[in-house]
Amino acid sequence: QLQLVESGGGLVQGGGSLRLSCAASGRTFSSYAMGWFRQAPGKERVFVAAINWSGGTTYYADSAKGRFTISRDNAKNTVYLQMNSLKPEDTAVYYCAANYGVVPTKMYEYDYWGQGTQVTVSS
């Protein structure tokens, strides 16, 4: 089992920044690709960003490109999502997820999920 705990969410004004963290425990973190997803009220959970085991390869949804940066620190068993230039439409619960091996962008391809952290962007 891999346990994931997100933190760093909160209320921020439009144009502001937040950095989300996802701390992992239980297995060898560096063996896992990591992803961030988000779910707005009444909507489906959607892909935001993903990173491979070493941090050398990243993927972003079009909505995140140029504003969000995913990174990881395998020594700290943590993956991050730096979010800049936030917009009200970024308001959602943000989830981190882990998959052993390859870097997926689909929800069903991930094995482990955190409980989520709320991000609210005011206009």
CSV table of C-alpha atoms in Angstrom, one decimal:
chain,number,residue,atom,x,y,z
A,1,GLN,CA,0.0,0.0,0.0
A,2,LEU,CA,1.0,3.6,-0.7
A,3,GLN,CA,-0.5,6.3,1.5
A,4,LEU,CA,-0.9,9.8,0.0
A,5,VAL,CA,-1.7,12.9,1.9
A,6,GLU,CA,-2.2,16.2,0.2
A,7,SER,CA,-1.8,19.6,1.8
A,8,GLY,CA,-1.4,23.3,0.8
A,9,GLY,CA,-4.8,24.1,-0.4
A,10,GLY,CA,-6.7,27.2,0.6
A,11,LEU,CA,-8.4,30.3,-0.5
A,12,VAL,CA,-6.5,32.6,-2.8
A,13,GLN,CA,-7.4,35.6,-4.9
A,14,GLY,CA,-7.4,35.4,-8.7
A,15,GLY,CA,-3.8,35.9,-10.0
A,16,GLY,CA,-2.3,34.4,-6.9
A,17,SER,CA,-0.3,31.3,-6.3
A,18,LEU,CA,-0.4,28.2,-4.2
A,19,ARG,CA,1.9,25.2,-3.9
A,20,LEU,CA,0.3,21.9,-3.2
A,21,SER,CA,2.2,19.0,-1.6
A,22,CYS,CA,1.5,15.3,-1.6
A,23,ALA,CA,3.5,13.2,0.9
A,24,ALA,CA,3.8,9.5,0.3
A,25,SER,CA,4.5,6.7,2.7
A,26,GLY,CA,4.4,2.9,2.8
A,27,ARG,CA,6.3,1.9,-0.3
A,28,THR,CA,9.2,3.0,-2.5
A,29,PHE,CA,8.0,6.4,-3.6
A,30,SER,CA,10.6,6.6,-6.4
A,31,SER,CA,9.1,3.6,-8.1
A,32,TYR,CA,5.9,5.5,-8.7
A,33,ALA,CA,4.8,7.9,-11.4
A,34,MET,CA,2.7,10.6,-9.7
A,35,GLY,CA,-0.2,12.7,-11.0
A,36,TRP,CA,-2.5,15.5,-9.9
A,37,PHE,CA,-6.2,15.6,-10.8
A,38,ARG,CA,-8.9,18.0,-9.8
A,39,GLN,CA,-12.7,17.9,-9.4
A,40,ALA,CA,-14.9,20.9,-9.4
A,41,PRO,CA,-18.3,20.8,-7.9
A,42,GLY,CA,-20.7,18.9,-10.0
A,43,LYS,CA,-18.0,17.9,-12.5
A,44,GLU,CA,-15.9,14.9,-13.2
A,45,ARG,CA,-12.4,14.5,-11.9
A,46,VAL,CA,-9.9,15.6,-14.6
A,47,PHE,CA,-6.2,15.3,-15.2
A,48,VAL,CA,-4.0,18.2,-14.3
A,49,ALA,CA,-0.4,17.1,-14.4
A,50,ALA,CA,1.8,14.0,-14.1
A,51,ILE,CA,5.5,13.3,-13.6
A,52,ASN,CA,7.6,10.2,-14.0
A,53,TRP,CA,9.6,8.4,-11.3
A,54,SER,CA,12.8,10.6,-11.8
A,55,GLY,CA,11.1,13.9,-12.4
A,56,GLY,CA,12.6,14.0,-15.9
A,57,THR,CA,9.3,13.7,-17.8
A,58,THR,CA,6.2,15.7,-17.1
A,59,TYR,CA,2.8,16.0,-18.7
A,60,TYR,CA,0.2,18.8,-18.4
A,61,ALA,CA,-3.4,19.4,-19.3
A,62,ASP,CA,-3.9,22.3,-21.6
A,63,SER,CA,-5.5,24.2,-18.8
A,64,ALA,CA,-2.3,23.9,-16.7
A,65,LYS,CA,0.4,24.5,-19.3
A,66,GLY,CA,2.4,27.7,-18.6
A,67,ARG,CA,0.8,28.2,-15.2
A,68,PHE,CA,1.3,25.0,-13.2
A,69,THR,CA,4.5,23.1,-12.5
A,70,ILE,CA,4.7,19.5,-11.2
A,71,SER,CA,7.9,18.4,-9.4
A,72,ARG,CA,9.0,15.8,-7.0
A,73,ASP,CA,11.6,15.2,-4.3
A,74,ASN,CA,12.2,11.5,-3.9
A,75,ALA,CA,14.4,12.1,-0.9
A,76,LYS,CA,11.3,13.6,0.9
A,77,ASN,CA,8.8,11.2,-0.7
A,78,THR,CA,6.8,14.3,-1.9
A,79,VAL,CA,5.3,15.5,-5.1
A,80,TYR,CA,4.4,19.2,-5.6
A,81,LEU,CA,2.1,21.2,-7.8
A,82,GLN,CA,3.1,24.9,-8.0
A,83,MET,CA,0.1,26.8,-9.3
A,84,ASN,CA,0.6,30.4,-10.5
A,85,SER,CA,-1.8,32.9,-12.1
A,86,LEU,CA,-4.7,31.1,-10.5
A,87,LYS,CA,-8.2,31.7,-12.0
A,88,PRO,CA,-11.6,31.2,-10.4
A,89,GLU,CA,-12.1,28.2,-12.8
A,90,ASP,CA,-9.2,26.5,-11.0
A,91,THR,CA,-11.4,26.1,-8.0
A,92,ALA,CA,-11.7,22.4,-7.2
A,93,VAL,CA,-10.6,19.6,-4.9
A,94,TYR,CA,-7.1,18.6,-6.0
A,95,TYR,CA,-6.1,15.0,-5.6
A,96,CYS,CA,-2.7,13.4,-6.0
A,97,ALA,CA,-2.4,9.8,-7.3
A,98,ALA,CA,0.3,7.2,-7.8
A,99,ASN,CA,0.9,4.5,-10.4
A,100,TYR,CA,3.7,1.9,-10.3
A,101,GLY,CA,5.9,2.4,-13.3
A,102,VAL,CA,4.5,4.3,-16.3
A,103,VAL,CA,3.1,7.8,-16.3
A,104,PRO,CA,-0.6,7.7,-17.0
A,105,THR,CA,-3.0,10.6,-17.6
A,106,LYS,CA,-6.2,8.6,-17.1
A,107,MET,CA,-7.8,8.3,-13.7
A,108,TYR,CA,-8.4,4.5,-14.0
A,109,GLU,CA,-4.7,3.9,-14.6
A,110,TYR,CA,-3.7,5.1,-11.1
A,111,ASP,CA,-3.5,2.7,-8.2
A,112,TYR,CA,-3.5,5.0,-5.2
A,113,TRP,CA,-5.2,8.2,-4.3
A,114,GLY,CA,-5.0,10.8,-1.6
A,115,GLN,CA,-8.0,12.3,0.1
A,116,GLY,CA,-7.8,15.7,-1.7
A,117,THR,CA,-7.2,19.3,-0.7
A,118,GLN,CA,-9.6,22.2,-1.5
A,119,VAL,CA,-8.4,25.1,-3.6
A,120,THR,CA,-10.7,28.1,-3.9
A,121,VAL,CA,-9.8,31.0,-6.1
A,122,SER,CA,-11.9,34.2,-5.6
A,123,SER,CA,-12.5,36.7,-8.4
